[in-house]
Coordinates of C-alpha atoms in Angstrom, one line a residue:
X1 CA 0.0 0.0 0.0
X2 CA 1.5 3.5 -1.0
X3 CA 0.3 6.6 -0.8
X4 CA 2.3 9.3 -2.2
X5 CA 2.4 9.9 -5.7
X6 CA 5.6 7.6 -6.2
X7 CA 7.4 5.3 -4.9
X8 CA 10.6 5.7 -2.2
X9 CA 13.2 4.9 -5.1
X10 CA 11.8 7.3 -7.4
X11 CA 13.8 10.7 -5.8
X12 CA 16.8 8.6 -5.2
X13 CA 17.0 7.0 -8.9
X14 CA 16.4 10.2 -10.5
X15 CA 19.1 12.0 -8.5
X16 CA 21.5 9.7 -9.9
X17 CA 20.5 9.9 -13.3
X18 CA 20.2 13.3 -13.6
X19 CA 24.1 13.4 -12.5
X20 CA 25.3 11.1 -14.9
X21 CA 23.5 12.8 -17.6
X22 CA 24.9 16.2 -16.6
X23 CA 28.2 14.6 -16.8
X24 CA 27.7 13.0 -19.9
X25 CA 26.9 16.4 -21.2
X26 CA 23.9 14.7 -23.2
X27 CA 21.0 16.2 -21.6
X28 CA 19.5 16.8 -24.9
X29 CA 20.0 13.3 -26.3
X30 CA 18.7 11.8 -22.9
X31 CA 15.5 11.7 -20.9
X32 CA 15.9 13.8 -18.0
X33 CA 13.5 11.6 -15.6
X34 CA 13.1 7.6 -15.4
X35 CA 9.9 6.8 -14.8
X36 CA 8.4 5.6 -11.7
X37 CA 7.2 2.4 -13.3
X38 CA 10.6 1.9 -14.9
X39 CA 12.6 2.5 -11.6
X40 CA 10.7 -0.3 -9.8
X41 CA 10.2 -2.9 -13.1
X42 CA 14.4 -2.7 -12.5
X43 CA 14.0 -3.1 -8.6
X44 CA 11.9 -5.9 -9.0
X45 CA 14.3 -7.3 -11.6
X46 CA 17.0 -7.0 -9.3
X47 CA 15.4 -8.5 -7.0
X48 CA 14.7 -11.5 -9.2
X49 CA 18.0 -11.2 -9.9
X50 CA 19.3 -11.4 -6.6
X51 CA 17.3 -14.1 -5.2
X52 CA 18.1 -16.4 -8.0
X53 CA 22.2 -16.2 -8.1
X54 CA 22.0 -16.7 -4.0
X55 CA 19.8 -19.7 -4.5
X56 CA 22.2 -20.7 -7.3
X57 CA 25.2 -20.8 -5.7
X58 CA 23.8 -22.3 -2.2
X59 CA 21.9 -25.2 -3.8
X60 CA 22.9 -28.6 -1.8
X61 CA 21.6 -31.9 -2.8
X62 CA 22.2 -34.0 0.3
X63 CA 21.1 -31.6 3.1
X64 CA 18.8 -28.9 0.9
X65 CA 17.5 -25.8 3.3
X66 CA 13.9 -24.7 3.8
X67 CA 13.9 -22.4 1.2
X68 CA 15.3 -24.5 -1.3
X69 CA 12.4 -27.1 -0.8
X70 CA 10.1 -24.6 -1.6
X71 CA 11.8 -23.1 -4.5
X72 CA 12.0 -27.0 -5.6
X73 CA 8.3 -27.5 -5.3
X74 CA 7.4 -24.9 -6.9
X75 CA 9.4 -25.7 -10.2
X76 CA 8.0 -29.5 -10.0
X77 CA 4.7 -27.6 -10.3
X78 CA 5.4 -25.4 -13.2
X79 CA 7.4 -28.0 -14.7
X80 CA 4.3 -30.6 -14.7
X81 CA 2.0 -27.5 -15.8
X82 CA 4.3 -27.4 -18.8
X83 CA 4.5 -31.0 -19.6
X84 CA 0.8 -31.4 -19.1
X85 CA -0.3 -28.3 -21.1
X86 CA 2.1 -28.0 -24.0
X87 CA 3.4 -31.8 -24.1
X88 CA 6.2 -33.9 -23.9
X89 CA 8.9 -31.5 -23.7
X90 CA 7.2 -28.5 -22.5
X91 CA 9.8 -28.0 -19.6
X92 CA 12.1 -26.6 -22.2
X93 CA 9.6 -23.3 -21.8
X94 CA 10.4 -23.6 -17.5
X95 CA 13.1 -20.5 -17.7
X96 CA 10.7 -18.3 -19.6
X97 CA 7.7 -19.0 -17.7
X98 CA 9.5 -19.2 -14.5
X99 CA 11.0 -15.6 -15.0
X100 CA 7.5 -14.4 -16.0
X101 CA 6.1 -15.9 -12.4
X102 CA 8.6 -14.6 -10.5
X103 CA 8.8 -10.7 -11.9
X104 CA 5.0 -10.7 -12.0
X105 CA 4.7 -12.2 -8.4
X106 CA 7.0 -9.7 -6.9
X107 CA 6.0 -7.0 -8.9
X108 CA 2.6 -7.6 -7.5
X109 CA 3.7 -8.2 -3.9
X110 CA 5.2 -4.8 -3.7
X111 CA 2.0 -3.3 -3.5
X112 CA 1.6 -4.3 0.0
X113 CA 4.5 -2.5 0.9
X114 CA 3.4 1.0 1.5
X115 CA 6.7 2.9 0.8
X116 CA 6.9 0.8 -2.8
X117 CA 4.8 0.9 -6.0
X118 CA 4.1 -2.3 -7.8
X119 CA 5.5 -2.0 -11.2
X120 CA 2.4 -4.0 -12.6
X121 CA 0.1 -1.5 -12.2
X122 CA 1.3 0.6 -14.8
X123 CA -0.3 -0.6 -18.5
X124 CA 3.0 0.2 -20.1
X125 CA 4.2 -2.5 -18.1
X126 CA 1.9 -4.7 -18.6
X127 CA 1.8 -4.2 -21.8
X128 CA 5.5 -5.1 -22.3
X129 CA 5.1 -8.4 -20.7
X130 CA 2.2 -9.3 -22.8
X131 CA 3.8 -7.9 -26.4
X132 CA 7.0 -10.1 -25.3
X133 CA 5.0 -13.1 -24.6
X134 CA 2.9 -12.5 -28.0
X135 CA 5.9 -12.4 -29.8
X136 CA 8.0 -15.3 -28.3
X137 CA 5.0 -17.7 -28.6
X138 CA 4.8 -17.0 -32.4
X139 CA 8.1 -17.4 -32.7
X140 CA 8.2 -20.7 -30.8
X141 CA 5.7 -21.6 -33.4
X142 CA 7.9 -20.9 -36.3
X143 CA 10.6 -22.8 -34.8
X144 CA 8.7 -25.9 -34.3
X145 CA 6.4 -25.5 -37.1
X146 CA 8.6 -23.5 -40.2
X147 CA 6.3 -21.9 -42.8
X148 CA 3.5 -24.4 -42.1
X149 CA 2.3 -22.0 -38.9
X150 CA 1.0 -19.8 -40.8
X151 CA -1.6 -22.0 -42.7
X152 CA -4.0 -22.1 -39.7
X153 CA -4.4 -18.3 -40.2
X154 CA -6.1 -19.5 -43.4
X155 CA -8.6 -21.8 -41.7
X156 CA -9.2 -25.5 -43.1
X157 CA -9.6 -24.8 -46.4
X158 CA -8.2 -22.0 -48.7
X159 CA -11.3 -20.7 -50.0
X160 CA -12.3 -19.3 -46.2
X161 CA -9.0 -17.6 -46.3
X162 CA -10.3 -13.8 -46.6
X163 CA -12.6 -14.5 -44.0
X164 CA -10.2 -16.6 -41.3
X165 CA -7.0 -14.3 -42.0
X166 CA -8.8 -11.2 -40.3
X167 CA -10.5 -13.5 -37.8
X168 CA -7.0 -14.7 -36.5
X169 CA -5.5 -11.6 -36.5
X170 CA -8.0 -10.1 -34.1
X171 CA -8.0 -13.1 -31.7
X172 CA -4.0 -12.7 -31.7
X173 CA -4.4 -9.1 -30.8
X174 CA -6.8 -9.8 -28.7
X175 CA -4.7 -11.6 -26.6
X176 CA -2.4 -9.2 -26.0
X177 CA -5.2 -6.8 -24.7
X178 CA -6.7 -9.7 -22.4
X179 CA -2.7 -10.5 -20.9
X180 CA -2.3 -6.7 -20.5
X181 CA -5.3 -5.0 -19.4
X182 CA -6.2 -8.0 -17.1
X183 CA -3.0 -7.7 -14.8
X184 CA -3.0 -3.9 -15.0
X185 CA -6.6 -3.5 -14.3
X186 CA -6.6 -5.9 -11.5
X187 CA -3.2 -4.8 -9.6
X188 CA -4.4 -1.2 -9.8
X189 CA -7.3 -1.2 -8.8
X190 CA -6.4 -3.7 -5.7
X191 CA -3.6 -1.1 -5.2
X192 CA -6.1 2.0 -5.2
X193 CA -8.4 0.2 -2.9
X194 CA -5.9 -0.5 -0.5
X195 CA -4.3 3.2 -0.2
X196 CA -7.9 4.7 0.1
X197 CA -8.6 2.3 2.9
X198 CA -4.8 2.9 4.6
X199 CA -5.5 6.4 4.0
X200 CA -8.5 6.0 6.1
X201 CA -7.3 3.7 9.1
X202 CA -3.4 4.6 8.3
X203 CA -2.5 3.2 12.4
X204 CA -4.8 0.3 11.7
X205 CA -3.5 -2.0 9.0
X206 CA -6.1 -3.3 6.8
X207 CA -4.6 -7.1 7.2
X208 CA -7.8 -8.4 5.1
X209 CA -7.1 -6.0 2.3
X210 CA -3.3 -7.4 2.3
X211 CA -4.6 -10.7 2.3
X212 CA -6.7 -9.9 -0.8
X213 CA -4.2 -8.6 -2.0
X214 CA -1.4 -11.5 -1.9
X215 CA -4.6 -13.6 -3.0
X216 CA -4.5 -11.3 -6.2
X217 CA -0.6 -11.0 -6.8
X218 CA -0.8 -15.1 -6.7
X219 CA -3.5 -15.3 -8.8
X220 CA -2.6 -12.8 -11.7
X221 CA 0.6 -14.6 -11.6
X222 CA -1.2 -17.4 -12.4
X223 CA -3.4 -16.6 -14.8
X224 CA -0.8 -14.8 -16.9
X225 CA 1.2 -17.9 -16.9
X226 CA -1.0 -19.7 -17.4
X227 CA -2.6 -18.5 -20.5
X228 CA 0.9 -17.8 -22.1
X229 CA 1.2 -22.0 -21.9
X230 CA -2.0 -22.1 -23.1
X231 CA -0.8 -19.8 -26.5
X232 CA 2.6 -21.8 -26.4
X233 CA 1.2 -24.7 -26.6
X234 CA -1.0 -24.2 -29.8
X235 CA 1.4 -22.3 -31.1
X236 CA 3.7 -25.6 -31.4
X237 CA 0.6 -27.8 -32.0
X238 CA 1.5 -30.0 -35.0
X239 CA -2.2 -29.5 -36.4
X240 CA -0.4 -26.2 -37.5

């Protein structure tokens, strides 16, 4: 929960930028202010990135920690999701879809801080994470497909093509407005509930709002995920 008009990073961040520019000398090539959505899409990145080299380098197989049974767990799960949703070999997809879960998960979580802005509820954001999954699932279908993906945008039989072509091409765009606008609209407007109602009560915490809220960060997670399998997975369909 924040309330404030950005986030704690945002003065800090821009501080430094603006000195570097100024001592590049290239304050007319350069922006002179990062975004507040930008600033914490590369906290949250470097979080990711954080987390992920110290799990990396501490991994034991005979005695593995608490944390590392969880992380473990978890990537059976998404692993199985994958092999059950796009096939035999759909693991190969785990690295993406993993680094999707965890940049949307904790870009979502840090929401409930009040002194942080989730990253996730701002569209161009979301955007960008559904434009790069639109694009990389096409391409996955390419790979595994060659030229021959392309012949389901022509329906079953060639003489529907003028009607199927346009068809596809606005249920492929349409996807990228459902992965989009569904995590922005639901992360903001979560967030905006739950600064009105800390504005409100600000020494009472609003503990069922942050548990909706964790609900909602786990669940967007999921369902973006989720429905980028789904797309991956017909994508590399052999009916193509």
């Amino acid at each position: 929960m924040a309330a404030g008009e950005h986030s704690i990073l945002y003065k800090p961040v821009n501080a430094a930028w603006q000195g570097v520019v100024e001592l590049a000398g290239a304050g007319e090539n350069l922006p002179h202010e990062v975004p507040d959505h930008v600033v914490m899409a590369l906290f949250v990145f470097g979080v990711v990135t954080t987390i992920g080299v110290t799990v990396s380098r501490g991994l034991r197989k005979d005695d593995p920690g608490k944390f590392q049974q969880i992380i473990e767990v978890f990537f059976v799960w998404l692993r199985n999701l994958l092999e059950e949703t796009i096939g035999e070999g759909g693991s190969r997809h785990l690295p993406l879809i993993a680094s999707f879960a965890f940049f949307i998960f904790l870009s979502n979580l840090s929401g409930l801080i009040f002194f942080l802005k989730p990253p996730t509820q701002n569209v161009n954001v979301t955007f960008a994470l559904a434009i790069t999954a639109w694009v990389l699932y096409h391409l996955f279908g390419l790979r595994r497909n060659g030229l021959r993906y392309f012949k389901h945008f022509a329906g079953p039989v060639i003489f529907l093509a003028p009607l199927f072509i346009p068809l596809e091409i606005i249920t492929h765009a349409a996807r990228v407005l459902s992965l989009g606008l569904r995590l922005f609209g639901n992360i903001f407007g979560e967030h905006l509930a739950a600064a009105a109602i800390f504005g409100l009560v600000p020494f009472a915490v609003p503990l069922p709002i942050m548990a909706l809220g964790l609900m909602a960060a786990t669940i967007q997670t999921f369902i973006f995920i989720l429905l980028t399998t789904v797309y991956i997975a017909e994508a590399e369909a052999e009916a193509h």
